[in-house]
């Protein structure tokens, strides 16, 4: 049996919102596996609202930039939020975003591109680590482009123009005026920042996640003691709800809480007298999916000085 440490219990408690004893039991029942313990808590109805990949767990900046009908988003991570406020770091993220806009979103190719100084992106990043004195990494990059229409950028929690904690791009294909597309794109981008869709359409959702949700729903439904045919309907109903809640076009618009995003886009096109297609989007949230080690500064100081904590 795996040793369940206080740190493991604390970590699971922060992620799930469940009680300490429930977290300890979940870890014990699942051999210390954090992900399985989270699923166990959810099947028992003990986990709070999902606190998974949407949790920000690393510092740095997300950059977005647009030129014509093309846009780019880049995430560069650092160890602390102090670096995100550093002019040298901000300038680097801004320059790299512009390079991604010009050359494409492949992260490995981006590292070999030349910066304004003549050095490659990777060389400048290495130099920044040495001069700023903190580890940094170019984590991901993506571009969007439409043949006609607009790619609309949005930054939430902006640290500087085009830089912040959450960066969104919305690709709209249409003959409608740029004014109409910019206004609609910004509203959609704000929705995406807040609602955190996992895919554009239901068909695009990750099937492995769907199966994981199905397994959890099946176990929860089985505990109801209802007949098998009723349980099957409960499970499929739950999966249908999951698909609608996590696919962008079927989500309810956060600004009114009742209109589907697909209907918002359709109405905007009708009002403009030109069809508007929401063809793609990008949502980068700083540090999503990264586990950041939490340190107890007071404990570290006490350990270093040899003075035990009270």
PDB file of C-alpha atoms in Angstrom:
ATOM      1  CA  UNK A   1       0.000   0.000   0.000  1.00  0.00           C
ATOM      2  CA  UNK A   2       1.338   3.427  -0.969  1.00  0.00           C
ATOM      3  CA  UNK A   3       2.318   5.858   1.783  1.00  0.00           C
ATOM      4  CA  UNK A   4      -0.155   8.728   1.829  1.00  0.00           C
ATOM      5  CA  UNK A   5       1.637  11.907   2.873  1.00  0.00           C
ATOM      6  CA  UNK A   6       0.145  15.101   4.265  1.00  0.00           C
ATOM      7  CA  UNK A   7       1.386  16.925   1.152  1.00  0.00           C
ATOM      8  CA  UNK A   8      -0.559  14.542  -1.103  1.00  0.00           C
ATOM      9  CA  UNK A   9      -3.720  15.066   0.920  1.00  0.00           C
ATOM     10  CA  UNK A  10      -3.246  18.846   0.821  1.00  0.00           C
ATOM     11  CA  UNK A  11      -2.695  18.794  -2.944  1.00  0.00           C
ATOM     12  CA  UNK A  12      -5.844  16.731  -3.575  1.00  0.00           C
ATOM     13  CA  UNK A  13      -7.865  18.912  -1.215  1.00  0.00           C
ATOM     14  CA  UNK A  14      -6.834  22.062  -3.129  1.00  0.00           C
ATOM     15  CA  UNK A  15      -7.700  20.474  -6.464  1.00  0.00           C
ATOM     16  CA  UNK A  16     -11.013  18.939  -5.467  1.00  0.00           C
ATOM     17  CA  UNK A  17     -12.403  21.168  -2.743  1.00  0.00           C
ATOM     18  CA  UNK A  18     -13.269  18.009  -0.780  1.00  0.00           C
ATOM     19  CA  UNK A  19     -12.666  17.516   2.950  1.00  0.00           C
ATOM     20  CA  UNK A  20      -9.326  16.390   4.336  1.00  0.00           C
ATOM     21  CA  UNK A  21     -10.495  12.964   5.529  1.00  0.00           C
ATOM     22  CA  UNK A  22     -12.317  12.312   2.245  1.00  0.00           C
ATOM     23  CA  UNK A  23      -9.130  13.173   0.347  1.00  0.00           C
ATOM     24  CA  UNK A  24      -7.068  10.863   2.537  1.00  0.00           C
ATOM     25  CA  UNK A  25      -9.541   8.028   1.985  1.00  0.00           C
ATOM     26  CA  UNK A  26      -9.629   8.677  -1.772  1.00  0.00           C
ATOM     27  CA  UNK A  27      -5.840   8.422  -1.974  1.00  0.00           C
ATOM     28  CA  UNK A  28      -5.784   5.296   0.189  1.00  0.00           C
ATOM     29  CA  UNK A  29      -8.455   3.619  -1.939  1.00  0.00           C
ATOM     30  CA  UNK A  30      -6.509   4.384  -5.123  1.00  0.00           C
ATOM     31  CA  UNK A  31      -2.947   3.586  -4.109  1.00  0.00           C
ATOM     32  CA  UNK A  32      -1.907   7.225  -3.940  1.00  0.00           C
ATOM     33  CA  UNK A  33      -2.773   7.912  -7.601  1.00  0.00           C
ATOM     34  CA  UNK A  34      -3.870  11.567  -7.711  1.00  0.00           C
ATOM     35  CA  UNK A  35      -5.966  11.365 -10.878  1.00  0.00           C
ATOM     36  CA  UNK A  36      -7.777   8.195  -9.808  1.00  0.00           C
ATOM     37  CA  UNK A  37      -8.378   9.696  -6.380  1.00  0.00           C
ATOM     38  CA  UNK A  38      -9.977  12.750  -8.026  1.00  0.00           C
ATOM     39  CA  UNK A  39     -12.262  10.485 -10.064  1.00  0.00           C
ATOM     40  CA  UNK A  40     -13.129   8.522  -6.896  1.00  0.00           C
ATOM     41  CA  UNK A  41     -14.176  11.742  -5.143  1.00  0.00           C
ATOM     42  CA  UNK A  42     -16.297  12.740  -8.107  1.00  0.00           C
ATOM     43  CA  UNK A  43     -18.091   9.385  -8.202  1.00  0.00           C
ATOM     44  CA  UNK A  44     -18.917   9.852  -4.519  1.00  0.00           C
ATOM     45  CA  UNK A  45     -20.139  13.394  -5.178  1.00  0.00           C
ATOM     46  CA  UNK A  46     -17.471  14.776  -2.864  1.00  0.00           C
ATOM     47  CA  UNK A  47     -15.462  16.901  -5.292  1.00  0.00           C
ATOM     48  CA  UNK A  48     -16.377  20.532  -5.733  1.00  0.00           C
ATOM     49  CA  UNK A  49     -16.841  22.114  -9.174  1.00  0.00           C
ATOM     50  CA  UNK A  50     -14.144  20.968 -11.582  1.00  0.00           C
ATOM     51  CA  UNK A  51     -10.745  22.414 -10.733  1.00  0.00           C
ATOM     52  CA  UNK A  52      -8.549  20.701 -13.278  1.00  0.00           C
ATOM     53  CA  UNK A  53      -6.785  22.111 -16.296  1.00  0.00           C
ATOM     54  CA  UNK A  54      -8.511  25.486 -15.957  1.00  0.00           C
ATOM     55  CA  UNK A  55      -6.444  26.195 -12.850  1.00  0.00           C
ATOM     56  CA  UNK A  56      -3.532  28.527 -13.465  1.00  0.00           C
ATOM     57  CA  UNK A  57      -0.428  26.834 -12.047  1.00  0.00           C
ATOM     58  CA  UNK A  58       2.527  28.686 -13.616  1.00  0.00           C
ATOM     59  CA  UNK A  59       3.613  32.271 -14.165  1.00  0.00           C
ATOM     60  CA  UNK A  60       4.669  34.244 -17.221  1.00  0.00           C
ATOM     61  CA  UNK A  61       2.635  35.769 -20.051  1.00  0.00           C
ATOM     62  CA  UNK A  62       0.378  34.906 -22.956  1.00  0.00           C
ATOM     63  CA  UNK A  63       0.822  37.103 -26.026  1.00  0.00           C
ATOM     64  CA  UNK A  64      -1.621  37.608 -28.907  1.00  0.00           C
ATOM     65  CA  UNK A  65      -1.175  39.533 -32.155  1.00  0.00           C
ATOM     66  CA  UNK A  66      -3.148  39.965 -35.369  1.00  0.00           C
ATOM     67  CA  UNK A  67      -2.251  41.158 -38.852  1.00  0.00           C
ATOM     68  CA  UNK A  68      -4.943  41.254 -41.524  1.00  0.00           C
ATOM     69  CA  UNK A  69      -6.837  37.967 -41.466  1.00  0.00           C
ATOM     70  CA  UNK A  70      -4.216  36.081 -39.451  1.00  0.00           C
ATOM     71  CA  UNK A  71      -3.583  35.881 -35.718  1.00  0.00           C
ATOM     72  CA  UNK A  72      -1.070  34.242 -33.376  1.00  0.00           C
ATOM     73  CA  UNK A  73      -1.040  33.300 -29.694  1.00  0.00           C
ATOM     74  CA  UNK A  74       2.072  32.361 -27.690  1.00  0.00           C
ATOM     75  CA  UNK A  75       2.653  31.317 -24.069  1.00  0.00           C
ATOM     76  CA  UNK A  76       5.987  31.881 -22.334  1.00  0.00           C
ATOM     77  CA  UNK A  77       6.337  30.632 -18.760  1.00  0.00           C
ATOM     78  CA  UNK A  78       8.473  31.867 -15.885  1.00  0.00           C
ATOM     79  CA  UNK A  79       8.886  30.845 -12.268  1.00  0.00           C
ATOM     80  CA  UNK A  80       7.357  33.944 -10.649  1.00  0.00           C
ATOM     81  CA  UNK A  81       4.896  36.695 -11.459  1.00  0.00           C
ATOM     82  CA  UNK A  82       7.663  39.270 -10.915  1.00  0.00           C
ATOM     83  CA  UNK A  83       9.237  38.261 -14.218  1.00  0.00           C
ATOM     84  CA  UNK A  84       5.950  38.857 -16.059  1.00  0.00           C
ATOM     85  CA  UNK A  85       6.296  42.530 -15.072  1.00  0.00           C
ATOM     86  CA  UNK A  86       9.891  42.722 -16.319  1.00  0.00           C
ATOM     87  CA  UNK A  87      10.326  44.899 -19.445  1.00  0.00           C
ATOM     88  CA  UNK A  88      12.901  42.512 -20.917  1.00  0.00           C
ATOM     89  CA  UNK A  89      10.555  39.541 -20.521  1.00  0.00           C
ATOM     90  CA  UNK A  90       7.542  41.434 -21.899  1.00  0.00           C
ATOM     91  CA  UNK A  91       9.550  42.591 -24.903  1.00  0.00           C
ATOM     92  CA  UNK A  92      10.637  39.004 -25.575  1.00  0.00           C
ATOM     93  CA  UNK A  93       7.059  37.658 -25.466  1.00  0.00           C
ATOM     94  CA  UNK A  94       5.843  40.486 -27.705  1.00  0.00           C
ATOM     95  CA  UNK A  95       8.606  39.878 -30.280  1.00  0.00           C
ATOM     96  CA  UNK A  96       8.093  36.107 -30.278  1.00  0.00           C
ATOM     97  CA  UNK A  97       4.351  36.570 -30.830  1.00  0.00           C
ATOM     98  CA  UNK A  98       5.058  38.757 -33.867  1.00  0.00           C
ATOM     99  CA  UNK A  99       7.494  36.151 -35.213  1.00  0.00           C
ATOM    100  CA  UNK A 100       4.871  33.409 -34.745  1.00  0.00           C
ATOM    101  CA  UNK A 101       2.386  35.591 -36.619  1.00  0.00           C
ATOM    102  CA  UNK A 102       4.790  35.826 -39.554  1.00  0.00           C
ATOM    103  CA  UNK A 103       6.135  32.274 -39.606  1.00  0.00           C
ATOM    104  CA  UNK A 104       3.480  29.969 -38.118  1.00  0.00           C
ATOM    105  CA  UNK A 105       2.671  28.255 -34.860  1.00  0.00           C
ATOM    106  CA  UNK A 106       5.055  25.267 -34.834  1.00  0.00           C
ATOM    107  CA  UNK A 107       6.892  25.632 -31.524  1.00  0.00           C
ATOM    108  CA  UNK A 108      10.133  23.916 -32.561  1.00  0.00           C
ATOM    109  CA  UNK A 109      10.357  25.917 -35.783  1.00  0.00           C
ATOM    110  CA  UNK A 110       9.638  29.079 -33.809  1.00  0.00           C
ATOM    111  CA  UNK A 111      12.632  28.482 -31.532  1.00  0.00           C
ATOM    112  CA  UNK A 112      14.989  28.579 -34.525  1.00  0.00           C
ATOM    113  CA  UNK A 113      13.621  31.834 -35.966  1.00  0.00           C
ATOM    114  CA  UNK A 114      15.712  35.014 -35.812  1.00  0.00           C
ATOM    115  CA  UNK A 115      14.875  37.750 -33.310  1.00  0.00           C
ATOM    116  CA  UNK A 116      15.434  41.503 -34.073  1.00  0.00           C
ATOM    117  CA  UNK A 117      18.896  41.145 -32.509  1.00  0.00           C
ATOM    118  CA  UNK A 118      19.858  38.506 -35.080  1.00  0.00           C
ATOM    119  CA  UNK A 119      20.008  35.725 -32.493  1.00  0.00           C
ATOM    120  CA  UNK A 120      17.498  32.882 -32.571  1.00  0.00           C
ATOM    121  CA  UNK A 121      14.471  32.826 -30.271  1.00  0.00           C
ATOM    122  CA  UNK A 122      16.044  29.964 -28.320  1.00  0.00           C
ATOM    123  CA  UNK A 123      19.352  31.805 -27.915  1.00  0.00           C
ATOM    124  CA  UNK A 124      17.640  34.954 -26.634  1.00  0.00           C
ATOM    125  CA  UNK A 125      15.533  32.875 -24.248  1.00  0.00           C
ATOM    126  CA  UNK A 126      18.675  31.217 -22.872  1.00  0.00           C
ATOM    127  CA  UNK A 127      20.272  34.628 -22.439  1.00  0.00           C
ATOM    128  CA  UNK A 128      17.164  35.915 -20.643  1.00  0.00           C
ATOM    129  CA  UNK A 129      17.366  33.034 -18.177  1.00  0.00           C
ATOM    130  CA  UNK A 130      20.954  34.030 -17.393  1.00  0.00           C
ATOM    131  CA  UNK A 131      20.342  37.792 -17.122  1.00  0.00           C
ATOM    132  CA  UNK A 132      16.961  37.725 -15.348  1.00  0.00           C
ATOM    133  CA  UNK A 133      18.084  34.870 -13.125  1.00  0.00           C
ATOM    134  CA  UNK A 134      14.973  32.741 -13.418  1.00  0.00           C
ATOM    135  CA  UNK A 135      14.036  29.724 -15.496  1.00  0.00           C
ATOM    136  CA  UNK A 136      11.766  30.463 -18.479  1.00  0.00           C
ATOM    137  CA  UNK A 137      10.291  28.360 -21.270  1.00  0.00           C
ATOM    138  CA  UNK A 138       8.523  28.884 -24.572  1.00  0.00           C
ATOM    139  CA  UNK A 139       5.646  26.516 -24.003  1.00  0.00           C
ATOM    140  CA  UNK A 140       3.246  26.710 -26.948  1.00  0.00           C
ATOM    141  CA  UNK A 141       2.166  28.714 -29.974  1.00  0.00           C
ATOM    142  CA  UNK A 142      -0.691  28.610 -32.439  1.00  0.00           C
ATOM    143  CA  UNK A 143      -1.896  30.641 -35.414  1.00  0.00           C
ATOM    144  CA  UNK A 144      -5.330  31.087 -37.020  1.00  0.00           C
ATOM    145  CA  UNK A 145      -6.120  32.425 -40.491  1.00  0.00           C
ATOM    146  CA  UNK A 146      -9.213  32.971 -42.621  1.00  0.00           C
ATOM    147  CA  UNK A 147      -9.445  33.676 -46.353  1.00  0.00           C
ATOM    148  CA  UNK A 148     -11.984  36.448 -45.795  1.00  0.00           C
ATOM    149  CA  UNK A 149     -13.299  37.980 -42.596  1.00  0.00           C
ATOM    150  CA  UNK A 150     -11.338  38.591 -39.410  1.00  0.00           C
ATOM    151  CA  UNK A 151      -9.306  37.019 -36.635  1.00  0.00           C
ATOM    152  CA  UNK A 152     -10.167  38.937 -33.467  1.00  0.00           C
ATOM    153  CA  UNK A 153      -7.784  39.032 -30.469  1.00  0.00           C
ATOM    154  CA  UNK A 154      -8.654  39.459 -26.793  1.00  0.00           C
ATOM    155  CA  UNK A 155      -6.543  39.584 -23.644  1.00  0.00           C
ATOM    156  CA  UNK A 156      -8.008  39.054 -20.185  1.00  0.00           C
ATOM    157  CA  UNK A 157      -6.096  40.439 -17.185  1.00  0.00           C
ATOM    158  CA  UNK A 158      -3.789  42.440 -19.461  1.00  0.00           C
ATOM    159  CA  UNK A 159      -0.301  43.176 -18.105  1.00  0.00           C
ATOM    160  CA  UNK A 160       0.500  45.304 -21.184  1.00  0.00           C
ATOM    161  CA  UNK A 161      -1.019  45.703 -24.671  1.00  0.00           C
ATOM    162  CA  UNK A 162      -1.349  42.241 -26.208  1.00  0.00           C
ATOM    163  CA  UNK A 163       0.046  40.499 -23.100  1.00  0.00           C
ATOM    164  CA  UNK A 164      -1.767  38.936 -20.150  1.00  0.00           C
ATOM    165  CA  UNK A 165      -3.001  35.871 -18.262  1.00  0.00           C
ATOM    166  CA  UNK A 166      -5.549  34.626 -20.815  1.00  0.00           C
ATOM    167  CA  UNK A 167      -5.245  35.160 -24.564  1.00  0.00           C
ATOM    168  CA  UNK A 168      -8.028  34.394 -27.046  1.00  0.00           C
ATOM    169  CA  UNK A 169      -8.264  34.443 -30.843  1.00  0.00           C
ATOM    170  CA  UNK A 170     -11.584  34.091 -32.689  1.00  0.00           C
ATOM    171  CA  UNK A 171     -11.637  33.292 -36.414  1.00  0.00           C
ATOM    172  CA  UNK A 172     -14.722  34.541 -38.265  1.00  0.00           C
ATOM    173  CA  UNK A 173     -15.195  33.915 -41.988  1.00  0.00           C
ATOM    174  CA  UNK A 174     -17.579  36.355 -43.653  1.00  0.00           C
ATOM    175  CA  UNK A 175     -18.172  39.153 -46.158  1.00  0.00           C
ATOM    176  CA  UNK A 176     -19.623  41.282 -43.331  1.00  0.00           C
ATOM    177  CA  UNK A 177     -17.943  44.571 -42.441  1.00  0.00           C
ATOM    178  CA  UNK A 178     -14.865  44.582 -40.238  1.00  0.00           C
ATOM    179  CA  UNK A 179     -16.756  46.678 -37.682  1.00  0.00           C
ATOM    180  CA  UNK A 180     -19.414  43.979 -37.312  1.00  0.00           C
ATOM    181  CA  UNK A 181     -16.847  41.172 -37.119  1.00  0.00           C
ATOM    182  CA  UNK A 182     -14.674  42.955 -34.569  1.00  0.00           C
ATOM    183  CA  UNK A 183     -17.648  43.608 -32.291  1.00  0.00           C
ATOM    184  CA  UNK A 184     -18.942  40.035 -32.542  1.00  0.00           C
ATOM    185  CA  UNK A 185     -15.440  38.577 -32.235  1.00  0.00           C
ATOM    186  CA  UNK A 186     -14.750  40.476 -29.025  1.00  0.00           C
ATOM    187  CA  UNK A 187     -18.008  39.289 -27.447  1.00  0.00           C
ATOM    188  CA  UNK A 188     -17.255  35.694 -28.427  1.00  0.00           C
ATOM    189  CA  UNK A 189     -13.679  36.007 -27.172  1.00  0.00           C
ATOM    190  CA  UNK A 190     -14.868  37.282 -23.801  1.00  0.00           C
ATOM    191  CA  UNK A 191     -17.265  34.327 -23.617  1.00  0.00           C
ATOM    192  CA  UNK A 192     -14.455  31.902 -24.479  1.00  0.00           C
ATOM    193  CA  UNK A 193     -12.196  33.404 -21.815  1.00  0.00           C
ATOM    194  CA  UNK A 194     -14.925  32.961 -19.187  1.00  0.00           C
ATOM    195  CA  UNK A 195     -16.584  29.696 -20.277  1.00  0.00           C
ATOM    196  CA  UNK A 196     -13.456  27.671 -21.166  1.00  0.00           C
ATOM    197  CA  UNK A 197     -14.841  25.514 -24.021  1.00  0.00           C
ATOM    198  CA  UNK A 198     -12.821  22.393 -24.783  1.00  0.00           C
ATOM    199  CA  UNK A 199     -13.601  22.225 -28.511  1.00  0.00           C
ATOM    200  CA  UNK A 200     -15.412  24.148 -31.236  1.00  0.00           C
ATOM    201  CA  UNK A 201     -18.025  21.434 -31.918  1.00  0.00           C
ATOM    202  CA  UNK A 202     -19.293  18.437 -29.960  1.00  0.00           C
ATOM    203  CA  UNK A 203     -17.724  16.111 -32.521  1.00  0.00           C
ATOM    204  CA  UNK A 204     -14.301  17.653 -31.812  1.00  0.00           C
ATOM    205  CA  UNK A 205     -14.296  16.845 -28.083  1.00  0.00           C
ATOM    206  CA  UNK A 206     -11.596  14.451 -26.896  1.00  0.00           C
ATOM    207  CA  UNK A 207     -13.167  10.975 -26.900  1.00  0.00           C
ATOM    208  CA  UNK A 208     -10.856   9.794 -24.127  1.00  0.00           C
ATOM    209  CA  UNK A 209     -12.327  12.509 -21.893  1.00  0.00           C
ATOM    210  CA  UNK A 210     -15.842  11.502 -22.940  1.00  0.00           C
ATOM    211  CA  UNK A 211     -15.134   7.892 -21.962  1.00  0.00           C
ATOM    212  CA  UNK A 212     -13.709   9.010 -18.643  1.00  0.00           C
ATOM    213  CA  UNK A 213     -16.870  11.015 -17.954  1.00  0.00           C
ATOM    214  CA  UNK A 214     -18.962   8.026 -19.017  1.00  0.00           C
ATOM    215  CA  UNK A 215     -17.164   5.769 -16.534  1.00  0.00           C
ATOM    216  CA  UNK A 216     -17.702   8.260 -13.708  1.00  0.00           C
ATOM    217  CA  UNK A 217     -21.367   8.767 -14.638  1.00  0.00           C
ATOM    218  CA  UNK A 218     -21.920   4.999 -14.847  1.00  0.00           C
ATOM    219  CA  UNK A 219     -20.467   4.388 -11.392  1.00  0.00           C
ATOM    220  CA  UNK A 220     -22.489   7.220  -9.864  1.00  0.00           C
ATOM    221  CA  UNK A 221     -25.700   6.056 -11.551  1.00  0.00           C
ATOM    222  CA  UNK A 222     -25.121   2.463 -10.434  1.00  0.00           C
ATOM    223  CA  UNK A 223     -25.170   3.606  -6.812  1.00  0.00           C
ATOM    224  CA  UNK A 224     -28.774   4.785  -7.296  1.00  0.00           C
ATOM    225  CA  UNK A 225     -29.986   1.179  -7.412  1.00  0.00           C
ATOM    226  CA  UNK A 226     -32.213   1.879 -10.415  1.00  0.00           C
ATOM    227  CA  UNK A 227     -32.814  -0.698 -13.204  1.00  0.00           C
ATOM    228  CA  UNK A 228     -30.133  -1.107 -15.868  1.00  0.00           C
ATOM    229  CA  UNK A 229     -32.188   0.545 -18.637  1.00  0.00           C
ATOM    230  CA  UNK A 230     -32.809   3.613 -16.466  1.00  0.00           C
ATOM    231  CA  UNK A 231     -29.108   3.770 -15.543  1.00  0.00           C
ATOM    232  CA  UNK A 232     -28.163   3.639 -19.251  1.00  0.00           C
ATOM    233  CA  UNK A 233     -30.477   6.584 -19.968  1.00  0.00           C
ATOM    234  CA  UNK A 234     -29.072   8.520 -17.016  1.00  0.00           C
ATOM    235  CA  UNK A 235     -25.533   7.984 -18.269  1.00  0.00           C
ATOM    236  CA  UNK A 236     -26.287   8.983 -21.862  1.00  0.00           C
ATOM    237  CA  UNK A 237     -28.197  12.014 -20.626  1.00  0.00           C
ATOM    238  CA  UNK A 238     -25.190  13.038 -18.584  1.00  0.00           C
ATOM    239  CA  UNK A 239     -22.835  12.601 -21.540  1.00  0.00           C
ATOM    240  CA  UNK A 240     -25.121  14.640 -23.800  1.00  0.00           C
ATOM    241  CA  UNK A 241     -25.107  17.425 -21.209  1.00  0.00           C
ATOM    242  CA  UNK A 242     -21.302  17.242 -20.949  1.00  0.00           C
ATOM    243  CA  UNK A 243     -20.932  17.573 -24.730  1.00  0.00           C
ATOM    244  CA  UNK A 244     -23.214  20.622 -24.871  1.00  0.00           C
ATOM    245  CA  UNK A 245     -21.514  22.331 -21.932  1.00  0.00           C
ATOM    246  CA  UNK A 246     -17.982  21.904 -23.313  1.00  0.00           C
ATOM    247  CA  UNK A 247     -18.423  22.502 -27.068  1.00  0.00           C
ATOM    248  CA  UNK A 248     -18.253  26.213 -27.882  1.00  0.00           C
ATOM    249  CA  UNK A 249     -21.073  26.391 -30.439  1.00  0.00           C
ATOM    250  CA  UNK A 250     -23.570  24.717 -28.076  1.00  0.00           C
ATOM    251  CA  UNK A 251     -22.599  26.629 -24.916  1.00  0.00           C
ATOM    252  CA  UNK A 252     -24.991  29.262 -23.591  1.00  0.00           C
ATOM    253  CA  UNK A 253     -23.737  32.801 -24.151  1.00  0.00           C
ATOM    254  CA  UNK A 254     -22.403  34.109 -20.826  1.00  0.00           C
ATOM    255  CA  UNK A 255     -23.822  37.565 -21.493  1.00  0.00           C
ATOM    256  CA  UNK A 256     -27.449  36.418 -21.380  1.00  0.00           C
ATOM    257  CA  UNK A 257     -27.262  32.831 -20.095  1.00  0.00           C
ATOM    258  CA  UNK A 258     -29.857  31.514 -22.542  1.00  0.00           C
ATOM    259  CA  UNK A 259     -28.745  31.886 -26.186  1.00  0.00           C
ATOM    260  CA  UNK A 260     -26.525  29.249 -27.787  1.00  0.00           C
ATOM    261  CA  UNK A 261     -23.306  30.569 -29.284  1.00  0.00           C
ATOM    262  CA  UNK A 262     -24.300  29.161 -32.685  1.00  0.00           C
ATOM    263  CA  UNK A 263     -27.487  31.251 -32.519  1.00  0.00           C
ATOM    264  CA  UNK A 264     -25.545  34.361 -31.468  1.00  0.00           C
ATOM    265  CA  UNK A 265     -23.366  34.011 -34.576  1.00  0.00           C
ATOM    266  CA  UNK A 266     -26.349  33.264 -36.841  1.00  0.00           C
ATOM    267  CA  UNK A 267     -28.230  36.340 -35.608  1.00  0.00           C
ATOM    268  CA  UNK A 268     -25.184  38.587 -36.090  1.00  0.00           C
ATOM    269  CA  UNK A 269     -24.926  37.357 -39.683  1.00  0.00           C
ATOM    270  CA  UNK A 270     -28.621  37.922 -40.317  1.00  0.00           C
ATOM    271  CA  UNK A 271     -28.446  41.452 -38.897  1.00  0.00           C
ATOM    272  CA  UNK A 272     -25.357  42.196 -41.027  1.00  0.00           C
ATOM    273  CA  UNK A 273     -26.928  40.796 -44.193  1.00  0.00           C
ATOM    274  CA  UNK A 274     -23.990  38.413 -44.689  1.00  0.00           C
ATOM    275  CA  UNK A 275     -23.426  34.895 -43.346  1.00  0.00           C
ATOM    276  CA  UNK A 276     -20.836  34.677 -40.571  1.00  0.00           C
ATOM    277  CA  UNK A 277     -19.039  31.406 -39.825  1.00  0.00           C
ATOM    278  CA  UNK A 278     -17.226  30.786 -36.547  1.00  0.00           C
ATOM    279  CA  UNK A 279     -14.493  28.576 -37.969  1.00  0.00           C
ATOM    280  CA  UNK A 280     -12.032  28.239 -35.087  1.00  0.00           C
ATOM    281  CA  UNK A 281     -10.687  29.718 -31.870  1.00  0.00           C
ATOM    282  CA  UNK A 282      -7.637  29.625 -29.611  1.00  0.00           C
ATOM    283  CA  UNK A 283      -7.722  29.988 -25.840  1.00  0.00           C
ATOM    284  CA  UNK A 284      -4.415  30.044 -23.965  1.00  0.00           C
ATOM    285  CA  UNK A 285      -4.634  30.382 -20.206  1.00  0.00           C
ATOM    286  CA  UNK A 286      -1.341  30.910 -18.461  1.00  0.00           C
ATOM    287  CA  UNK A 287      -0.097  27.701 -16.899  1.00  0.00           C
ATOM    288  CA  UNK A 288      -3.174  25.559 -17.580  1.00  0.00           C
ATOM    289  CA  UNK A 289      -2.368  21.897 -17.112  1.00  0.00           C
ATOM    290  CA  UNK A 290       0.976  22.595 -15.419  1.00  0.00           C
ATOM    291  CA  UNK A 291       1.406  21.388 -11.864  1.00  0.00           C
ATOM    292  CA  UNK A 292       3.340  23.950  -9.876  1.00  0.00           C
ATOM    293  CA  UNK A 293       5.089  22.834  -6.715  1.00  0.00           C
ATOM    294  CA  UNK A 294       3.780  24.750  -3.713  1.00  0.00           C
ATOM    295  CA  UNK A 295       6.454  25.667  -1.227  1.00  0.00           C
ATOM    296  CA  UNK A 296       6.100  26.726   2.397  1.00  0.00           C
ATOM    297  CA  UNK A 297       8.475  29.673   2.611  1.00  0.00           C
ATOM    298  CA  UNK A 298       8.398  29.836   6.411  1.00  0.00           C
ATOM    299  CA  UNK A 299       9.230  26.136   6.618  1.00  0.00           C
ATOM    300  CA  UNK A 300      12.101  26.558   4.145  1.00  0.00           C
ATOM    301  CA  UNK A 301      13.573  29.409   6.194  1.00  0.00           C
ATOM    302  CA  UNK A 302      13.200  27.418   9.414  1.00  0.00           C
ATOM    303  CA  UNK A 303      14.857  24.380   7.833  1.00  0.00           C
ATOM    304  CA  UNK A 304      17.737  26.447   6.505  1.00  0.00           C
ATOM    305  CA  UNK A 305      18.328  28.125   9.888  1.00  0.00           C
ATOM    306  CA  UNK A 306      17.928  24.924  11.877  1.00  0.00           C
ATOM    307  CA  UNK A 307      15.180  26.508  13.986  1.00  0.00           C
ATOM    308  CA  UNK A 308      12.104  24.276  14.298  1.00  0.00           C
ATOM    309  CA  UNK A 309       8.681  25.805  13.554  1.00  0.00           C
ATOM    310  CA  UNK A 310       6.296  26.360  16.442  1.00  0.00           C
TER     311      UNK A 310
END
